[in-house]
């Protein structure tokens, strides 16, 4: 995973595309929060400042869903003064 953006209330990341995948499921704290069709994700701007969030990603195609990626943690920035 590569972080693409981090603010006080939003995070973005990307990962290597999986051959044959038609979509990807995004999990935060082990609950599915989104399905995307490209190998990147930008969260809603509703995260708490200076907080850590755990994410996993899985690939999906007609055969089903892959195993989840290793978990990774992203910490939001502190709120601007």
PDB file of C-alpha atoms in Angstrom:
ATOM      1  CA  UNK A   1       0.000   0.000   0.000  1.00  0.00           C
ATOM      2  CA  UNK A   2       1.109   3.500  -0.754  1.00  0.00           C
ATOM      3  CA  UNK A   3      -0.436   6.514   0.915  1.00  0.00           C
ATOM      4  CA  UNK A   4      -1.470   9.127  -1.609  1.00  0.00           C
ATOM      5  CA  UNK A   5      -2.895  11.751   0.724  1.00  0.00           C
ATOM      6  CA  UNK A   6      -3.441  12.325   4.410  1.00  0.00           C
ATOM      7  CA  UNK A   7      -5.219  15.274   6.003  1.00  0.00           C
ATOM      8  CA  UNK A   8      -6.747  15.776   9.432  1.00  0.00           C
ATOM      9  CA  UNK A   9     -10.021  14.122   8.335  1.00  0.00           C
ATOM     10  CA  UNK A  10      -9.296  12.111   5.178  1.00  0.00           C
ATOM     11  CA  UNK A  11      -6.846   9.493   3.886  1.00  0.00           C
ATOM     12  CA  UNK A  12      -6.048   8.161   0.454  1.00  0.00           C
ATOM     13  CA  UNK A  13      -4.031   5.126  -0.618  1.00  0.00           C
ATOM     14  CA  UNK A  14      -3.341   2.918  -3.627  1.00  0.00           C
ATOM     15  CA  UNK A  15      -2.096  -0.616  -4.193  1.00  0.00           C
ATOM     16  CA  UNK A  16      -0.839  -2.789  -7.020  1.00  0.00           C
ATOM     17  CA  UNK A  17      -3.632  -3.824  -9.361  1.00  0.00           C
ATOM     18  CA  UNK A  18      -4.574  -7.510  -9.259  1.00  0.00           C
ATOM     19  CA  UNK A  19      -4.804  -9.198 -12.657  1.00  0.00           C
ATOM     20  CA  UNK A  20      -8.377 -10.317 -13.315  1.00  0.00           C
ATOM     21  CA  UNK A  21      -9.924  -8.220 -10.530  1.00  0.00           C
ATOM     22  CA  UNK A  22     -13.095  -6.374 -11.477  1.00  0.00           C
ATOM     23  CA  UNK A  23     -13.374  -4.480  -8.190  1.00  0.00           C
ATOM     24  CA  UNK A  24     -11.825  -4.146  -4.746  1.00  0.00           C
ATOM     25  CA  UNK A  25     -13.443  -4.171  -1.323  1.00  0.00           C
ATOM     26  CA  UNK A  26     -12.101  -1.743   1.250  1.00  0.00           C
ATOM     27  CA  UNK A  27     -12.326  -2.688   4.927  1.00  0.00           C
ATOM     28  CA  UNK A  28     -11.775  -0.398   7.909  1.00  0.00           C
ATOM     29  CA  UNK A  29     -11.562  -2.107  11.299  1.00  0.00           C
ATOM     30  CA  UNK A  30     -12.570  -5.324   9.515  1.00  0.00           C
ATOM     31  CA  UNK A  31     -15.929  -3.983   8.308  1.00  0.00           C
ATOM     32  CA  UNK A  32     -16.482  -3.368   4.596  1.00  0.00           C
ATOM     33  CA  UNK A  33     -16.835   0.355   3.952  1.00  0.00           C
ATOM     34  CA  UNK A  34     -16.526   0.620   0.173  1.00  0.00           C
ATOM     35  CA  UNK A  35     -16.193  -1.154  -3.149  1.00  0.00           C
ATOM     36  CA  UNK A  36     -14.099   0.525  -5.852  1.00  0.00           C
ATOM     37  CA  UNK A  37     -13.298  -0.418  -9.448  1.00  0.00           C
ATOM     38  CA  UNK A  38      -9.805   1.094  -9.515  1.00  0.00           C
ATOM     39  CA  UNK A  39      -6.778   0.295  -7.356  1.00  0.00           C
ATOM     40  CA  UNK A  40      -7.012   3.402  -5.186  1.00  0.00           C
ATOM     41  CA  UNK A  41      -9.243   4.735  -2.441  1.00  0.00           C
ATOM     42  CA  UNK A  42      -9.979   8.142  -0.952  1.00  0.00           C
ATOM     43  CA  UNK A  43     -11.982   8.121   2.276  1.00  0.00           C
ATOM     44  CA  UNK A  44     -14.905  10.375   3.049  1.00  0.00           C
ATOM     45  CA  UNK A  45     -13.699  13.527   4.848  1.00  0.00           C
ATOM     46  CA  UNK A  46     -15.262  12.389   8.133  1.00  0.00           C
ATOM     47  CA  UNK A  47     -12.317  10.809   9.951  1.00  0.00           C
ATOM     48  CA  UNK A  48     -11.154  12.133  13.318  1.00  0.00           C
ATOM     49  CA  UNK A  49      -7.940  14.188  13.479  1.00  0.00           C
ATOM     50  CA  UNK A  50      -4.788  12.626  14.939  1.00  0.00           C
ATOM     51  CA  UNK A  51      -6.325   9.121  14.900  1.00  0.00           C
ATOM     52  CA  UNK A  52      -5.129   5.776  13.570  1.00  0.00           C
ATOM     53  CA  UNK A  53      -7.264   3.691  11.231  1.00  0.00           C
ATOM     54  CA  UNK A  54      -6.699   0.068  10.218  1.00  0.00           C
ATOM     55  CA  UNK A  55      -7.483  -0.917   6.625  1.00  0.00           C
ATOM     56  CA  UNK A  56      -7.503  -4.092   4.519  1.00  0.00           C
ATOM     57  CA  UNK A  57      -8.230  -4.544   0.814  1.00  0.00           C
ATOM     58  CA  UNK A  58      -9.464  -7.562  -1.146  1.00  0.00           C
ATOM     59  CA  UNK A  59      -9.791  -8.191  -4.875  1.00  0.00           C
ATOM     60  CA  UNK A  60     -13.100  -9.335  -6.387  1.00  0.00           C
ATOM     61  CA  UNK A  61     -14.017 -11.001  -9.679  1.00  0.00           C
ATOM     62  CA  UNK A  62     -16.662 -13.412 -10.990  1.00  0.00           C
ATOM     63  CA  UNK A  63     -15.035 -16.272  -9.040  1.00  0.00           C
ATOM     64  CA  UNK A  64     -15.423 -14.433  -5.727  1.00  0.00           C
ATOM     65  CA  UNK A  65     -13.365 -12.434  -3.264  1.00  0.00           C
ATOM     66  CA  UNK A  66      -9.666 -12.913  -2.558  1.00  0.00           C
ATOM     67  CA  UNK A  67      -8.116 -13.143   0.864  1.00  0.00           C
ATOM     68  CA  UNK A  68      -7.642  -9.774   2.528  1.00  0.00           C
ATOM     69  CA  UNK A  69      -4.406  -7.883   2.253  1.00  0.00           C
ATOM     70  CA  UNK A  70      -2.193  -7.542   5.281  1.00  0.00           C
ATOM     71  CA  UNK A  71      -3.690  -4.927   7.568  1.00  0.00           C
ATOM     72  CA  UNK A  72      -2.127  -1.495   7.397  1.00  0.00           C
ATOM     73  CA  UNK A  73      -2.545   1.547   9.599  1.00  0.00           C
ATOM     74  CA  UNK A  74      -2.855   5.158   8.513  1.00  0.00           C
ATOM     75  CA  UNK A  75      -2.875   8.012  11.006  1.00  0.00           C
ATOM     76  CA  UNK A  76      -4.672  11.236  10.192  1.00  0.00           C
ATOM     77  CA  UNK A  77      -2.859  14.531  10.717  1.00  0.00           C
ATOM     78  CA  UNK A  78      -3.421  16.750  13.699  1.00  0.00           C
ATOM     79  CA  UNK A  79      -5.985  19.457  13.139  1.00  0.00           C
ATOM     80  CA  UNK A  80      -4.601  22.729  11.822  1.00  0.00           C
ATOM     81  CA  UNK A  81      -4.442  25.459  14.438  1.00  0.00           C
TER      82      UNK A  81
END
